[in-house]
mmCIF file of C-alpha atoms and ligand atoms in Angstrom:
data_model
loop_
_atom_site.group_PDB
_atom_site.id
_atom_site.type_symbol
_atom_site.label_atom_id
_atom_site.label_comp_id
_atom_site.label_asym_id
_atom_site.label_seq_id
_atom_site.Cartn_x
_atom_site.Cartn_y
_atom_site.Cartn_z
ATOM 1 C CA MET R 1 0.023 0.059 0.042
ATOM 2 C CA ILE R 2 1.225 3.438 -1.017
ATOM 3 C CA VAL R 3 0.118 6.555 0.747
ATOM 4 C CA LEU R 4 -0.049 9.741 -1.285
ATOM 5 C CA ASN R 5 -0.780 13.324 -0.366
ATOM 6 C CA ILE R 6 -3.010 14.570 -3.203
ATOM 7 C CA ASN R 7 -4.582 18.071 -3.194
ATOM 8 C CA GLY R 8 -4.278 18.123 0.622
ATOM 9 C CA GLU R 9 -5.830 14.748 1.113
ATOM 10 C CA SER R 10 -4.151 11.485 2.200
ATOM 11 C CA ARG R 11 -5.024 8.616 -0.330
ATOM 12 C CA SER R 12 -3.927 5.083 0.061
ATOM 13 C CA VAL R 13 -3.578 3.163 -3.087
ATOM 14 C CA ASP R 14 -2.732 -0.518 -3.724
ATOM 15 C CA VAL R 15 -0.743 -0.384 -6.855
ATOM 16 C CA PRO R 16 2.630 -1.679 -8.150
ATOM 17 C CA ASP R 17 5.632 0.586 -7.298
ATOM 18 C CA ASP R 18 6.487 1.257 -10.821
ATOM 19 C CA MET R 19 2.976 2.366 -11.983
ATOM 20 C CA PRO R 20 3.164 5.900 -13.399
ATOM 21 C CA LEU R 21 1.665 8.550 -11.136
ATOM 22 C CA LEU R 22 -0.617 9.559 -14.110
ATOM 23 C CA TRP R 23 -2.142 5.960 -14.169
ATOM 24 C CA VAL R 24 -2.762 6.276 -10.336
ATOM 25 C CA LEU R 25 -4.403 9.646 -10.537
ATOM 26 C CA ARG R 26 -6.706 8.840 -13.424
ATOM 27 C CA ASP R 27 -7.436 5.190 -13.297
ATOM 28 C CA VAL R 28 -7.221 4.418 -9.505
ATOM 29 C CA ILE R 29 -8.175 7.648 -7.916
ATOM 30 C CA GLY R 30 -10.428 9.082 -10.560
ATOM 31 C CA LEU R 31 -8.743 12.470 -11.010
ATOM 32 C CA THR R 32 -9.163 12.619 -14.737
ATOM 33 C CA GLY R 33 -8.420 16.283 -15.162
ATOM 34 C CA THR R 34 -4.724 15.378 -15.762
ATOM 35 C CA LYS R 35 -4.394 14.078 -19.436
ATOM 36 C CA PHE R 36 -2.388 11.453 -21.169
ATOM 37 C CA GLY R 37 -0.755 12.650 -24.375
ATOM 38 C CA CYS R 38 2.451 10.983 -25.268
ATOM 39 C CA GLY R 39 3.479 8.834 -22.209
ATOM 40 C CA ILE R 40 7.153 9.743 -22.778
ATOM 41 C CA ALA R 41 7.672 13.145 -21.150
ATOM 42 C CA GLN R 42 7.430 14.999 -24.445
ATOM 43 C CA CYS R 43 4.123 16.910 -24.553
ATOM 44 C CA GLY R 44 3.396 18.138 -21.032
ATOM 45 C CA ALA R 45 -0.387 17.074 -20.997
ATOM 46 C CA CYS R 46 0.180 15.033 -17.733
ATOM 47 C CA THR R 47 1.820 17.902 -15.743
ATOM 48 C CA VAL R 48 1.217 18.065 -12.114
ATOM 49 C CA HIS R 49 3.109 19.628 -9.188
ATOM 50 C CA LEU R 50 5.294 17.801 -6.660
ATOM 51 C CA ASP R 51 5.898 20.220 -3.797
ATOM 52 C CA GLY R 52 5.078 22.971 -6.126
ATOM 53 C CA VAL R 53 7.539 21.834 -8.970
ATOM 54 C CA ALA R 54 5.986 20.860 -12.399
ATOM 55 C CA VAL R 55 6.682 17.260 -13.238
ATOM 56 C CA ARG R 56 5.572 14.824 -15.947
ATOM 57 C CA SER R 57 3.405 12.317 -14.221
ATOM 58 C CA CYS R 58 3.384 9.868 -17.133
ATOM 59 C CA VAL R 59 7.071 8.850 -16.497
ATOM 60 C CA LEU R 60 7.076 9.253 -12.663
ATOM 61 C CA PRO R 61 6.912 5.876 -10.737
ATOM 62 C CA VAL R 62 4.283 6.210 -8.020
ATOM 63 C CA ALA R 63 6.754 4.946 -5.451
ATOM 64 C CA ALA R 64 9.040 7.867 -6.146
ATOM 65 C CA VAL R 65 6.567 10.408 -5.033
ATOM 66 C CA GLY R 66 7.179 9.615 -1.356
ATOM 67 C CA THR R 67 5.862 12.269 1.061
ATOM 68 C CA LYS R 68 5.815 15.112 -1.425
ATOM 69 C CA ALA R 69 2.653 16.973 -2.007
ATOM 70 C CA VAL R 70 0.944 16.177 -5.370
ATOM 71 C CA THR R 71 -1.233 18.979 -6.754
ATOM 72 C CA THR R 72 -3.359 18.272 -9.802
ATOM 73 C CA ILE R 73 -5.494 20.591 -11.891
ATOM 74 C CA GLU R 74 -8.416 19.798 -9.639
ATOM 75 C CA GLY R 75 -6.498 21.219 -6.652
ATOM 76 C CA VAL R 76 -4.366 23.945 -8.241
ATOM 77 C CA GLY R 77 -7.083 26.765 -7.694
ATOM 78 C CA ALA R 78 -6.671 26.342 -3.968
ATOM 79 C CA SER R 79 -3.431 28.406 -4.096
ATOM 80 C CA ALA R 80 -3.594 32.141 -4.773
ATOM 81 C CA VAL R 81 -1.421 31.831 -7.798
ATOM 82 C CA GLY R 82 -3.268 28.925 -9.169
ATOM 83 C CA LYS R 83 -6.429 30.770 -8.807
ATOM 84 C CA LYS R 84 -5.132 33.731 -10.583
ATOM 85 C CA VAL R 85 -3.863 31.562 -13.505
ATOM 86 C CA GLN R 86 -7.194 29.912 -13.951
ATOM 87 C CA GLN R 87 -8.914 33.314 -13.978
ATOM 88 C CA ALA R 88 -6.474 34.597 -16.483
ATOM 89 C CA TRP R 89 -7.093 31.679 -18.719
ATOM 90 C CA LEU R 90 -10.735 32.489 -18.656
ATOM 91 C CA ASP R 91 -10.196 36.250 -19.214
ATOM 92 C CA ILE R 92 -7.904 35.731 -22.236
ATOM 93 C CA GLU R 93 -10.153 32.800 -23.553
ATOM 94 C CA VAL R 94 -7.113 30.670 -24.010
ATOM 95 C CA VAL R 95 -8.728 27.286 -24.336
ATOM 96 C CA GLN R 96 -9.583 25.751 -27.803
ATOM 97 C CA CYS R 97 -10.100 21.954 -27.767
ATOM 98 C CA GLY R 98 -8.802 21.940 -24.134
ATOM 99 C CA TYR R 99 -6.756 18.676 -24.172
ATOM 100 C CA CYS R 100 -3.434 20.223 -23.334
ATOM 101 C CA GLN R 101 -4.715 22.944 -21.003
ATOM 102 C CA SER R 102 -4.447 21.127 -17.678
ATOM 103 C CA GLY R 103 -0.817 20.719 -18.282
ATOM 104 C CA GLN R 104 -0.412 24.308 -19.508
ATOM 105 C CA ILE R 105 -2.142 25.623 -16.407
ATOM 106 C CA MET R 106 0.091 23.427 -14.137
ATOM 107 C CA SER R 107 3.295 24.595 -15.791
ATOM 108 C CA ALA R 108 2.217 28.217 -15.768
ATOM 109 C CA ALA R 109 1.253 28.043 -12.034
ATOM 110 C CA ALA R 110 4.529 26.492 -11.083
ATOM 111 C CA LEU R 111 6.490 29.102 -13.017
ATOM 112 C CA LEU R 112 4.511 32.102 -11.396
ATOM 113 C CA ALA R 113 4.823 30.564 -7.890
ATOM 114 C CA ALA R 114 8.583 30.442 -8.342
ATOM 115 C CA THR R 115 9.056 33.602 -10.557
ATOM 116 C CA PRO R 116 6.137 36.086 -9.934
ATOM 117 C CA GLU R 117 7.322 38.450 -12.815
ATOM 118 C CA PRO R 118 8.884 36.189 -15.457
ATOM 119 C CA SER R 119 10.367 37.828 -18.610
ATOM 120 C CA ASP R 120 9.145 36.564 -21.954
ATOM 121 C CA ALA R 121 12.218 34.401 -22.347
ATOM 122 C CA GLU R 122 11.578 32.783 -18.939
ATOM 123 C CA ILE R 123 7.973 32.099 -19.878
ATOM 124 C CA ASP R 124 9.115 30.426 -23.144
ATOM 125 C CA VAL R 125 11.610 28.227 -21.403
ATOM 126 C CA ALA R 126 9.143 27.338 -18.655
ATOM 127 C CA MET R 127 6.359 26.554 -21.174
ATOM 128 C CA SER R 128 8.452 24.964 -23.983
ATOM 129 C CA GLY R 129 7.654 21.364 -22.777
ATOM 130 C CA ASN R 130 3.958 21.901 -23.173
ATOM 131 C CA ILE R 131 2.668 21.243 -26.673
ATOM 132 C CA CYS R 132 -0.519 22.631 -27.871
ATOM 133 C CA ARG R 133 -1.887 21.217 -31.207
ATOM 134 C CA CYS R 134 -4.378 23.993 -31.426
ATOM 135 C CA GLY R 135 -1.667 26.716 -31.301
ATOM 136 C CA THR R 136 -2.872 28.663 -28.244
ATOM 137 C CA TYR R 137 0.651 29.765 -27.430
ATOM 138 C CA VAL R 138 0.173 33.526 -27.858
ATOM 139 C CA ARG R 139 -2.850 33.490 -25.461
ATOM 140 C CA ILE R 140 -0.994 31.378 -23.000
ATOM 141 C CA ARG R 141 1.896 33.797 -22.848
ATOM 142 C CA GLU R 142 -0.573 36.727 -22.557
ATOM 143 C CA ALA R 143 -2.415 35.003 -19.708
ATOM 144 C CA ILE R 144 0.863 34.477 -17.779
ATOM 145 C CA ARG R 145 1.690 38.126 -18.405
ATOM 146 C CA GLN R 146 -1.646 39.148 -16.990
ATOM 147 C CA VAL R 147 -1.106 37.338 -13.799
ATOM 148 C CA ALA R 148 2.505 38.871 -13.529
ATOM 149 C CA THR R 149 1.491 42.381 -14.286
ATOM 150 C CA GLY R 150 -2.128 42.547 -13.327
ATOM 151 C CA GLN R 151 -2.791 44.305 -16.689
ATOM 152 C CA LYS R 152 -5.577 42.812 -18.850
ATOM 153 C CA VAL R 153 -5.684 42.639 -22.675
ATOM 154 C CA ALA R 154 -8.950 42.168 -24.630
ATOM 155 C CA PRO R 155 -8.939 38.745 -25.960
ATOM 156 C CA GLN R 156 -10.482 39.828 -29.220
ATOM 157 C CA THR R 157 -7.135 41.757 -29.988
ATOM 158 C CA LEU R 158 -5.305 38.426 -29.773
ATOM 159 C CA PRO R 159 -4.839 35.788 -32.611
ATOM 160 C CA ASN R 160 -6.528 32.380 -32.001
ATOM 161 C CA GLU R 161 -3.364 30.630 -32.838
ATOM 162 C CA ALA R 162 0.285 31.264 -33.142
ATOM 163 C CA PRO R 163 1.391 32.432 -36.603
ATOM 164 C CA ASN R 164 3.629 29.461 -37.104
ATOM 165 C CA GLN R 165 0.788 27.225 -36.216
ATOM 166 C CA ALA R 166 -1.414 28.772 -38.737
ATOM 167 C CA ALA R 167 1.310 28.277 -41.355
ATOM 168 C CA ALA R 168 1.701 24.584 -40.365
ATOM 169 C CA THR R 169 -2.047 24.002 -40.436
ATOM 170 C CA GLY R 170 -2.131 25.583 -43.823
ATOM 171 C CA GLN R 171 0.578 23.265 -45.061
ATOM 172 C CA VAL R 172 -1.231 20.215 -43.748
ATOM 173 C CA LEU R 173 -4.586 21.310 -45.361
ATOM 174 C CA SER R 174 -2.819 22.148 -48.579
ATOM 175 C CA PHE R 175 -1.177 18.672 -48.695
ATOM 176 C CA VAL R 176 -4.479 16.889 -47.895
ATOM 177 C CA ARG R 177 -6.264 18.814 -50.672
ATOM 178 C CA VAL R 178 -3.574 18.060 -53.244
ATOM 179 C CA GLU R 179 -3.515 14.369 -52.230
ATOM 180 C CA GLY R 180 -7.373 14.191 -52.423
ATOM 181 C CA VAL R 181 -7.473 15.616 -55.984
ATOM 182 C CA ALA R 182 -4.605 13.325 -57.117
HETATM 183 S S1 FES N 1 1.686 12.426 -21.451
HETATM 184 FE FE1 FES N 1 3.308 12.973 -20.147
HETATM 185 S S2 FES N 1 4.474 14.425 -21.162
HETATM 186 FE FE2 FES N 1 3.021 13.686 -22.646
HETATM 187 S S1 FES N 2 -6.151 23.762 -26.767
HETATM 188 FE FE1 FES N 2 -6.270 22.013 -28.111
HETATM 189 S S2 FES N 2 -4.307 21.033 -27.907
HETATM 190 FE FE2 FES N 2 -4.068 22.903 -26.689
#
C-alpha cells in the first residue's frame, strides 16, 4: 500500500511501485483532469506539481513520490497563484479543444509561484515542454503576463493561434487537398 498526499488529502492506493503517477491519478483515484498525451515526457499534458514543482506524471513511478505533496489541476485553484492563473485563462479565452490545457495551467502556475514576474524568455523556457496542437501559445503567454502584471488585454485583440501554427495548419490542409485531388 502506498500513501499519497494529493490536493491536501491523504490517499492510500494498492498499486505496483512502478505504476506511473498519471495512471494512479486517473485510473485508480479518478482524478481525470490530468491528461495522457504521449506517455514519454514529451508533450506536457500530464503535468502535475510535486511540492510545487512541475513534473511529468506519465514517467514518474508512484513509489518515487514519497511524502511530497501532489497537486493536480483539480486542486491548483486552492493556491492564490493557481486561482489567478485559472482566472487569466478565462479572461484571455485561451482554451480551444482543451486537451493540453490542464498541463499548460500547471506549468504556468509552477512558473509564477517560483518567478512572480517572469520575462518573456523565462515564460518561453518554462512553457517549452507543453505542446498545444491548437496553437494557443500567444494567448497562454498573454495570460501569464496578466497574472504577472495585473494588466488585462482584450482577448479579441489576440490571434486564436500562433502564426507558425497557422502556417503549419495551412501546409497540412494544402497537402491533404492536393492528395485528395490526385
Ligand atoms: S503524457 Fe506525459 S509528457 Fe506527454
Ligand atoms: S487547446 Fe487544443 S491542444 Fe491545446
